[in-house]
Amino acid sequence: MSPTSRPRLPKLNAILAFETAARTGSLAKAADHLALTAAAVSQQIRQLEQQLGIVLFIRAKSGVTLTEQGADYLAYVQQAFETLRVAQQHVDRQRGKETLTVFALPALASKWLNPAIGDWLARHPQVDIRLHATHAEVDFAASAADFALCFGDQDYPLLEKVRLFQDCVQPVCSPQLQAGGDWTQRPLIHVDWGKESQFLPGWHDWFSAAGLPPPQRRGLTYNLTSLAIDAAVEGHGILLGQQRLIQRELARGTLVPLAEPALPLSKPYYLVYPQRTLDKPKAAEFLRWLQSIAPVDSDR
């Protein structure tokens, strides 16, 4: 077949939009993953359908469902993406380039992994580490991610997973604030994790566990744990600090513990990854290293 007679392939962006919508079951969720609008994703998929001459989805208010032809096409698309990823790994090995890409929750990346990463780099100077902080669910099919550090493993039922640790929270504050008297009358720092907040003990939970009257609703609220930790260090209030994420602050004395009890989070942190990741150079060693630095807790 001559080059001019080959069928014109659809645009890669349209194929990626289709694959993401098929995986998430929603144009809106696909748009969030791809940093596009739902209208743009819908348009790309319609253009793909027009070029292929088939209907890929049954559309409803609740989401999208693959047609039989759409499911058949998805199998080829996913196989093609996997072939591309394997090809990229092969090229990297041929160039002598060893890179591991780690996606992680922002606070876990900045407060737990990043302080320890120098130890790994000192042992493996030939390996590049790319650390990407995100709250979004990691799409291993459409990103360069090799590993993901996540809270709970419910979003990754088909991946390999390793439990790292289960954290606890305890009241902490700056030394200056501690010296100011009764800390229970100080402003309280709250952390809002959105839908995940149900798994993070809050101040009402702690005061109830301590047998104390419920706190007044005042203080600061942050959606990022790292910002809440920084605010506590600056003396802006009392924080229910995650013990594993404030180790440096406790060691330096910029935060001090105030009282018991320490309340556990309802879910552990996990490392998740596709099996193909372990085919990459040093990936298995990196996995073992992460396990070695994970603090031992009683439930492991």
Short mmCIF file of C-alpha atoms in Angstrom, two decimals:
data_model
loop_
_atom_site.label_atom_id
_atom_site.label_comp_id
_atom_site.label_asym_id
_atom_site.label_seq_id
_atom_site.Cartn_x
_atom_site.Cartn_y
_atom_site.Cartn_z
CA MET A 1 0.00 0.00 0.00
CA SER A 2 1.42 3.37 -0.96
CA PRO A 3 1.70 6.11 1.72
CA THR A 4 -1.00 8.15 -0.03
CA SER A 5 -3.51 5.29 0.12
CA ARG A 6 -3.21 4.68 3.86
CA PRO A 7 -6.33 5.58 5.83
CA ARG A 8 -6.02 8.82 7.74
CA LEU A 9 -5.67 8.16 11.45
CA PRO A 10 -7.80 10.08 13.96
CA LYS A 11 -6.13 12.79 16.00
CA LEU A 12 -4.42 11.47 19.12
CA ASN A 13 -6.23 14.03 21.32
CA ALA A 14 -9.58 12.66 20.17
CA ILE A 15 -8.52 9.08 20.88
CA LEU A 16 -7.26 10.10 24.33
CA ALA A 17 -10.55 11.88 25.07
CA PHE A 18 -12.45 8.74 24.08
CA GLU A 19 -10.27 6.44 26.20
CA THR A 20 -10.53 8.70 29.24
CA ALA A 21 -14.32 9.05 28.94
CA ALA A 22 -14.65 5.28 28.55
CA ARG A 23 -12.55 4.66 31.64
CA THR A 24 -14.28 7.24 33.83
CA GLY A 25 -17.80 6.77 32.42
CA SER A 26 -18.28 10.52 32.29
CA LEU A 27 -17.48 13.40 29.94
CA ALA A 28 -17.17 15.74 32.92
CA LYS A 29 -14.67 13.47 34.70
CA ALA A 30 -12.73 13.00 31.48
CA ALA A 31 -12.59 16.77 31.11
CA ASP A 32 -11.17 17.10 34.64
CA HIS A 33 -8.49 14.52 33.89
CA LEU A 34 -7.52 16.19 30.62
CA ALA A 35 -7.78 19.82 31.82
CA LEU A 36 -10.45 20.53 29.19
CA THR A 37 -14.10 21.49 29.22
CA ALA A 38 -16.77 18.80 28.95
CA ALA A 39 -17.91 20.46 25.71
CA ALA A 40 -14.41 20.13 24.23
CA VAL A 41 -14.22 16.45 25.17
CA SER A 42 -17.67 15.83 23.69
CA GLN A 43 -16.69 17.56 20.45
CA GLN A 44 -13.48 15.53 20.12
CA ILE A 45 -15.39 12.29 20.63
CA ARG A 46 -18.06 13.25 18.09
CA GLN A 47 -15.34 14.06 15.55
CA LEU A 48 -13.81 10.63 16.25
CA GLU A 49 -17.19 8.96 15.76
CA GLN A 50 -17.70 10.80 12.48
CA GLN A 51 -14.30 9.76 11.19
CA LEU A 52 -14.77 6.13 12.24
CA GLY A 53 -18.38 6.02 11.07
CA ILE A 54 -19.61 4.37 14.27
CA VAL A 55 -21.28 5.38 17.55
CA LEU A 56 -18.88 4.89 20.45
CA PHE A 57 -21.09 5.87 23.40
CA ILE A 58 -24.67 5.84 24.57
CA ARG A 59 -25.05 9.24 26.22
CA ALA A 60 -27.26 9.89 29.24
CA LYS A 61 -27.51 12.46 32.02
CA SER A 62 -25.81 10.02 34.38
CA GLY A 63 -22.80 9.54 32.09
CA VAL A 64 -21.70 7.61 29.03
CA THR A 65 -21.78 3.88 28.29
CA LEU A 66 -19.79 2.14 25.59
CA THR A 67 -21.64 0.66 22.66
CA GLU A 68 -20.56 -2.77 21.47
CA GLN A 69 -18.52 -1.18 18.69
CA GLY A 70 -17.11 1.33 21.19
CA ALA A 71 -15.95 -1.48 23.50
CA ASP A 72 -14.24 -3.24 20.60
CA TYR A 73 -12.46 -0.03 19.58
CA LEU A 74 -11.42 0.69 23.19
CA ALA A 75 -9.59 -2.65 23.40
CA TYR A 76 -7.42 -1.68 20.41
CA VAL A 77 -6.85 1.82 21.77
CA GLN A 78 -5.68 0.56 25.16
CA GLN A 79 -3.39 -1.98 23.49
CA ALA A 80 -1.91 0.79 21.33
CA PHE A 81 -1.27 3.05 24.34
CA GLU A 82 0.42 0.19 26.18
CA THR A 83 2.64 -0.47 23.14
CA LEU A 84 3.65 3.21 23.12
CA ARG A 85 4.56 3.08 26.80
CA VAL A 86 6.69 -0.03 26.29
CA ALA A 87 8.37 1.65 23.32
CA GLN A 88 9.18 4.70 25.44
CA GLN A 89 10.73 2.51 28.13
CA HIS A 90 12.81 0.76 25.46
CA VAL A 91 14.03 4.08 24.06
CA ASP A 92 14.96 5.29 27.55
CA ARG A 93 16.99 2.13 28.17
CA GLN A 94 18.72 2.46 24.81
CA ARG A 95 19.72 6.03 25.67
CA GLY A 96 21.03 4.94 29.04
CA LYS A 97 18.39 7.11 30.69
CA GLU A 98 16.84 5.80 33.89
CA THR A 99 13.85 7.78 35.10
CA LEU A 100 11.15 6.97 37.63
CA THR A 101 8.06 9.17 37.80
CA VAL A 102 6.24 9.31 41.12
CA PHE A 103 2.85 10.93 41.60
CA ALA A 104 1.90 11.75 45.19
CA LEU A 105 -0.52 13.74 47.29
CA PRO A 106 1.02 17.20 47.82
CA ALA A 107 1.51 16.97 51.60
CA LEU A 108 2.84 13.42 51.36
CA ALA A 109 5.27 14.52 48.66
CA SER A 110 6.52 17.65 50.43
CA LYS A 111 6.46 16.56 54.07
CA TRP A 112 7.28 12.84 53.89
CA LEU A 113 8.90 11.77 50.62
CA ASN A 114 10.85 14.86 49.62
CA PRO A 115 12.87 15.13 52.87
CA ALA A 116 14.02 11.52 52.42
CA ILE A 117 14.65 11.52 48.66
CA GLY A 118 18.25 12.69 49.08
CA ASP A 119 19.08 9.29 50.56
CA TRP A 120 17.83 7.55 47.41
CA LEU A 121 19.66 9.95 45.09
CA ALA A 122 22.92 9.45 46.97
CA ARG A 123 22.65 5.68 46.46
CA HIS A 124 21.46 5.88 42.84
CA PRO A 125 22.87 9.02 41.21
CA GLN A 126 22.21 7.57 37.74
CA VAL A 127 18.44 7.49 38.27
CA ASP A 128 16.32 10.59 37.68
CA ILE A 129 13.29 10.97 39.95
CA ARG A 130 10.33 13.03 38.76
CA LEU A 131 8.03 13.90 41.63
CA HIS A 132 4.60 15.17 40.63
CA ALA A 133 2.26 16.43 43.39
CA THR A 134 -1.46 16.08 42.72
CA HIS A 135 -4.77 15.42 44.45
CA ALA A 136 -6.25 13.90 41.30
CA GLU A 137 -6.62 10.18 40.75
CA VAL A 138 -3.58 9.06 38.78
CA ASP A 139 -4.28 7.74 35.29
CA PHE A 140 -1.51 5.23 34.61
CA ALA A 141 -2.90 4.63 31.12
CA ALA A 142 -2.55 8.23 29.99
CA SER A 143 0.35 9.61 32.05
CA ALA A 144 4.04 8.97 32.63
CA ALA A 145 3.39 7.78 36.20
CA ASP A 146 5.31 4.74 37.41
CA PHE A 147 4.19 4.90 41.05
CA ALA A 148 1.50 6.77 42.97
CA LEU A 149 1.39 7.53 46.68
CA CYS A 150 -2.27 7.72 47.67
CA PHE A 151 -4.66 7.80 50.63
CA GLY A 152 -6.41 4.45 50.63
CA ASP A 153 -6.38 2.07 47.67
CA GLN A 154 -10.05 2.14 46.68
CA ASP A 155 -9.42 4.05 43.44
CA TYR A 156 -6.96 1.47 42.09
CA PRO A 157 -8.58 -1.98 42.36
CA LEU A 158 -6.67 -3.47 39.40
CA LEU A 159 -3.17 -2.26 40.30
CA GLU A 160 -0.41 -3.65 42.45
CA LYS A 161 -0.38 -2.03 45.88
CA VAL A 162 1.81 -1.85 48.97
CA ARG A 163 0.63 -0.49 52.29
CA LEU A 164 3.00 2.18 53.59
CA PHE A 165 1.61 3.41 56.92
CA GLN A 166 -1.48 4.60 58.77
CA ASP A 167 -1.08 8.06 60.24
CA CYS A 168 -2.44 9.61 63.45
CA VAL A 169 -3.32 13.18 64.41
CA GLN A 170 -2.48 14.93 67.67
CA PRO A 171 -2.76 18.56 68.86
CA VAL A 172 0.43 20.53 68.16
CA CYS A 173 1.39 24.19 68.04
CA SER A 174 4.37 26.53 67.97
CA PRO A 175 6.43 26.90 71.18
CA GLN A 176 5.40 30.55 71.38
CA LEU A 177 1.72 29.68 71.32
CA GLN A 178 2.24 26.93 73.89
CA ALA A 179 3.80 29.45 76.26
CA GLY A 180 0.72 31.64 76.04
CA GLY A 181 -1.46 29.64 78.44
CA ASP A 182 -4.54 27.44 77.97
CA TRP A 183 -4.22 26.19 74.39
CA THR A 184 -7.85 25.02 74.23
CA GLN A 185 -8.86 28.68 74.08
CA ARG A 186 -6.61 29.42 71.14
CA PRO A 187 -7.76 29.53 67.50
CA LEU A 188 -8.01 26.07 65.96
CA ILE A 189 -6.67 25.18 62.53
CA HIS A 190 -8.98 23.00 60.47
CA VAL A 191 -8.15 20.88 57.40
CA ASP A 192 -10.86 20.36 54.78
CA TRP A 193 -10.21 17.34 52.55
CA GLY A 194 -13.57 17.55 50.81
CA LYS A 195 -15.12 14.11 50.44
CA GLU A 196 -12.07 12.55 52.14
CA SER A 197 -12.65 14.59 55.34
CA GLN A 198 -14.75 11.75 56.74
CA PHE A 199 -11.53 9.73 57.07
CA LEU A 200 -9.57 12.51 58.83
CA PRO A 201 -10.35 13.06 62.55
CA GLY A 202 -11.38 16.63 63.23
CA TRP A 203 -11.45 18.79 66.31
CA HIS A 204 -14.90 17.63 67.43
CA ASP A 205 -13.64 14.03 67.25
CA TRP A 206 -10.57 14.87 69.31
CA PHE A 207 -12.37 16.86 72.04
CA SER A 208 -14.95 14.09 72.32
CA ALA A 209 -12.22 11.44 72.64
CA ALA A 210 -10.46 13.57 75.27
CA GLY A 211 -13.67 13.99 77.27
CA LEU A 212 -13.66 17.76 76.84
CA PRO A 213 -16.43 20.17 75.77
CA PRO A 214 -16.65 20.68 71.99
CA PRO A 215 -14.51 23.52 70.61
CA GLN A 216 -15.76 26.87 69.43
CA ARG A 217 -15.99 27.24 65.63
CA ARG A 218 -13.16 29.70 65.06
CA GLY A 219 -9.77 29.76 63.46
CA LEU A 220 -8.44 28.98 60.01
CA THR A 221 -9.44 26.31 57.50
CA TYR A 222 -7.11 25.00 54.78
CA ASN A 223 -7.65 22.51 51.97
CA LEU A 224 -3.93 21.65 51.91
CA THR A 225 -2.34 19.85 54.84
CA SER A 226 1.05 21.42 54.09
CA LEU A 227 -0.44 24.93 54.39
CA ALA A 228 -2.07 23.98 57.69
CA ILE A 229 1.30 22.76 59.01
CA ASP A 230 3.00 25.98 57.92
CA ALA A 231 0.26 28.02 59.62
CA ALA A 232 0.79 26.14 62.88
CA VAL A 233 4.55 26.75 62.69
CA GLU A 234 3.84 30.47 62.24
CA GLY A 235 1.75 30.46 65.42
CA HIS A 236 -1.61 31.06 63.75
CA GLY A 237 -3.40 28.39 65.78
CA ILE A 238 -3.51 24.85 67.15
CA LEU A 239 -3.35 22.01 64.61
CA LEU A 240 -4.34 18.37 64.69
CA GLY A 241 -1.05 17.48 63.07
CA GLN A 242 -0.44 14.24 61.19
CA GLN A 243 2.44 12.66 63.08
CA ARG A 244 4.23 11.24 60.03
CA LEU A 245 4.05 14.56 58.18
CA ILE A 246 5.37 16.81 60.97
CA GLN A 247 8.46 14.82 61.93
CA ARG A 248 10.86 17.55 60.78
CA GLU A 249 8.93 20.26 62.62
CA LEU A 250 8.87 18.20 65.82
CA ALA A 251 12.58 17.41 65.53
CA ARG A 252 13.45 21.08 64.99
CA GLY A 253 11.18 22.23 67.79
CA THR A 254 9.09 24.47 65.55
CA LEU A 255 6.05 22.42 66.59
CA VAL A 256 5.47 20.80 69.98
CA PRO A 257 2.90 18.15 70.98
CA LEU A 258 0.25 19.31 73.44
CA ALA A 259 -1.93 16.45 74.62
CA GLU A 260 -3.16 12.92 74.11
CA PRO A 261 -4.93 11.05 72.63
CA ALA A 262 -3.57 10.55 69.12
CA LEU A 263 -6.41 9.56 66.78
CA PRO A 264 -5.75 7.34 63.75
CA LEU A 265 -6.89 8.25 60.26
CA SER A 266 -9.48 5.81 58.96
CA LYS A 267 -7.38 4.72 55.98
CA PRO A 268 -3.68 3.97 55.45
CA TYR A 269 -1.44 5.45 52.77
CA TYR A 270 -0.53 3.14 49.89
CA LEU A 271 1.93 2.90 47.05
CA VAL A 272 0.21 1.71 43.86
CA TYR A 273 1.69 0.83 40.48
CA PRO A 274 1.02 -1.24 37.35
CA GLN A 275 2.99 -4.48 37.05
CA ARG A 276 4.87 -3.12 34.02
CA THR A 277 6.58 -0.53 36.25
CA LEU A 278 8.84 -3.22 37.69
CA ASP A 279 10.26 -3.80 34.21
CA LYS A 280 11.97 -0.42 34.44
CA PRO A 281 15.57 -0.24 35.71
CA LYS A 282 15.79 0.32 39.47
CA ALA A 283 12.00 0.37 39.91
CA ALA A 284 12.02 -2.69 42.17
CA GLU A 285 14.84 -1.14 44.22
CA PHE A 286 12.88 2.09 44.57
CA LEU A 287 9.87 0.10 45.75
CA ARG A 288 11.97 -1.63 48.42
CA TRP A 289 13.49 1.70 49.46
CA LEU A 290 10.05 3.26 49.95
CA GLN A 291 9.03 0.31 52.09
CA SER A 292 12.20 0.70 54.15
CA ILE A 293 11.51 4.35 54.99
CA ALA A 294 7.83 3.80 55.74
CA PRO A 295 7.29 3.99 59.51
CA VAL A 296 6.15 0.78 61.13
CA ASP A 297 2.66 0.99 62.62
CA SER A 298 0.78 -1.51 64.70
CA ASP A 299 -1.63 -2.53 61.93
CA ARG A 300 0.99 -3.43 59.32
#
